[in-house]
Short mmCIF file of C-alpha atoms in Angstrom, two decimals:
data_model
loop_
_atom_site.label_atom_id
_atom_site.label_comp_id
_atom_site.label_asym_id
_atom_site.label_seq_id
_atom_site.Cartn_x
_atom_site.Cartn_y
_atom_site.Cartn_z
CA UNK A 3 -35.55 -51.94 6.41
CA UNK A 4 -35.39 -48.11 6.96
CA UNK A 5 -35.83 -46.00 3.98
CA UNK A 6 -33.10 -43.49 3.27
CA UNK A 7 -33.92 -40.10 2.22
CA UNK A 8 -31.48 -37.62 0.32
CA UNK A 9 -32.03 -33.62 0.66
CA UNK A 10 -30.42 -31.45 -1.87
CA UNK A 11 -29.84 -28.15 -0.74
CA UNK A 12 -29.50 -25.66 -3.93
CA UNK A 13 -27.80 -22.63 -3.09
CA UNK A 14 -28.29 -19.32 -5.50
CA UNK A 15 -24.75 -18.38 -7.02
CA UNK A 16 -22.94 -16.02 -5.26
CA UNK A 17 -22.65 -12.41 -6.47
CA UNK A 18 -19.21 -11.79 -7.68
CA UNK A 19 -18.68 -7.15 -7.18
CA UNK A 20 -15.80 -5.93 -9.26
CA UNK A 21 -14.51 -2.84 -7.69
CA UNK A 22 -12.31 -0.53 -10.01
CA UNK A 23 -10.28 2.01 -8.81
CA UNK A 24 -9.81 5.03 -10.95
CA UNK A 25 -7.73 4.69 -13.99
CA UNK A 26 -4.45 5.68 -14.36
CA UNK A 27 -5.22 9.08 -16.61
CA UNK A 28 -7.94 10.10 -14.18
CA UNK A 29 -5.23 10.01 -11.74
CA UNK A 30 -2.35 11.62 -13.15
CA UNK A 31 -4.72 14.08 -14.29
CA UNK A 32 -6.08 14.60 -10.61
CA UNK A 33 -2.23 15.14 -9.94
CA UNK A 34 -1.35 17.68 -12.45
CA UNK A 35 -4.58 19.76 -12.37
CA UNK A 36 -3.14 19.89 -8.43
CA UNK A 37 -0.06 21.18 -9.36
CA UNK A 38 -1.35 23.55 -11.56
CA UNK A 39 -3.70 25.27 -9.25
CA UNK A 40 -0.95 25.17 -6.55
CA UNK A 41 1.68 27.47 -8.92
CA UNK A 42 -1.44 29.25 -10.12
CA UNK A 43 -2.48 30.18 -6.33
CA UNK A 44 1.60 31.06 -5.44
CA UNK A 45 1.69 33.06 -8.77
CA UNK A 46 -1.52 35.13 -7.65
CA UNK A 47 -0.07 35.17 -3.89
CA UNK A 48 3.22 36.65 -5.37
CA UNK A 49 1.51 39.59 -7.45
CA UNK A 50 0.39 37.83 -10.38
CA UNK A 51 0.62 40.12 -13.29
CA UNK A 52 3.14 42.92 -11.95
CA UNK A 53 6.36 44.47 -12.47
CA UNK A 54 7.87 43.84 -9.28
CA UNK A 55 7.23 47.53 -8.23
CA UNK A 56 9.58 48.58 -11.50
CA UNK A 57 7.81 51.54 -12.95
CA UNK A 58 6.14 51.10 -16.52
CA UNK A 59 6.75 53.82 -19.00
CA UNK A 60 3.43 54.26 -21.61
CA UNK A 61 3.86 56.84 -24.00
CA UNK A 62 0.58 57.52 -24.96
CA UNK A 63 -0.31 60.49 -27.73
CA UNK A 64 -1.55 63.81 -26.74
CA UNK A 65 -5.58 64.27 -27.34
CA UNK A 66 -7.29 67.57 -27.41
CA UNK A 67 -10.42 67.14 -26.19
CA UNK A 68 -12.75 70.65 -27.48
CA UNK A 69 -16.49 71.37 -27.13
#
């Protein structure tokens, strides 16, 4: 009578990754600090802080300067 033998094979568990993609804050804020420095750079292209080539009138006092 032949005698029967059984293997058992015991595999390790398989590692499970969990991937997460950014959150939804980090994102939007990705998107607005974009935005931002996009009218910031066509505000500095444009002139930035300027009168438009109007001329400024600054009365300023009258100084005596004496030795």
């Amino acid at each position: 009578m032949p005698i029967e033998r059984e293997t058992i094979v015991e595999r390790s568990p398989s590692e499970t990754v969990v991937v997460e993609s950014g959150s939804p804050f980090r994102i939007v804020g990705i998107i607005l600090a974009v935005v931002v420095a996009a009218l910031l750079l066509l505000w500095l292209i444009n002139g930035g802080i300027s009168s438009n080539g109007d001329a400024i009138n600054v009365d300023l006092p009258n100084v005596t300067v004496t030795q």
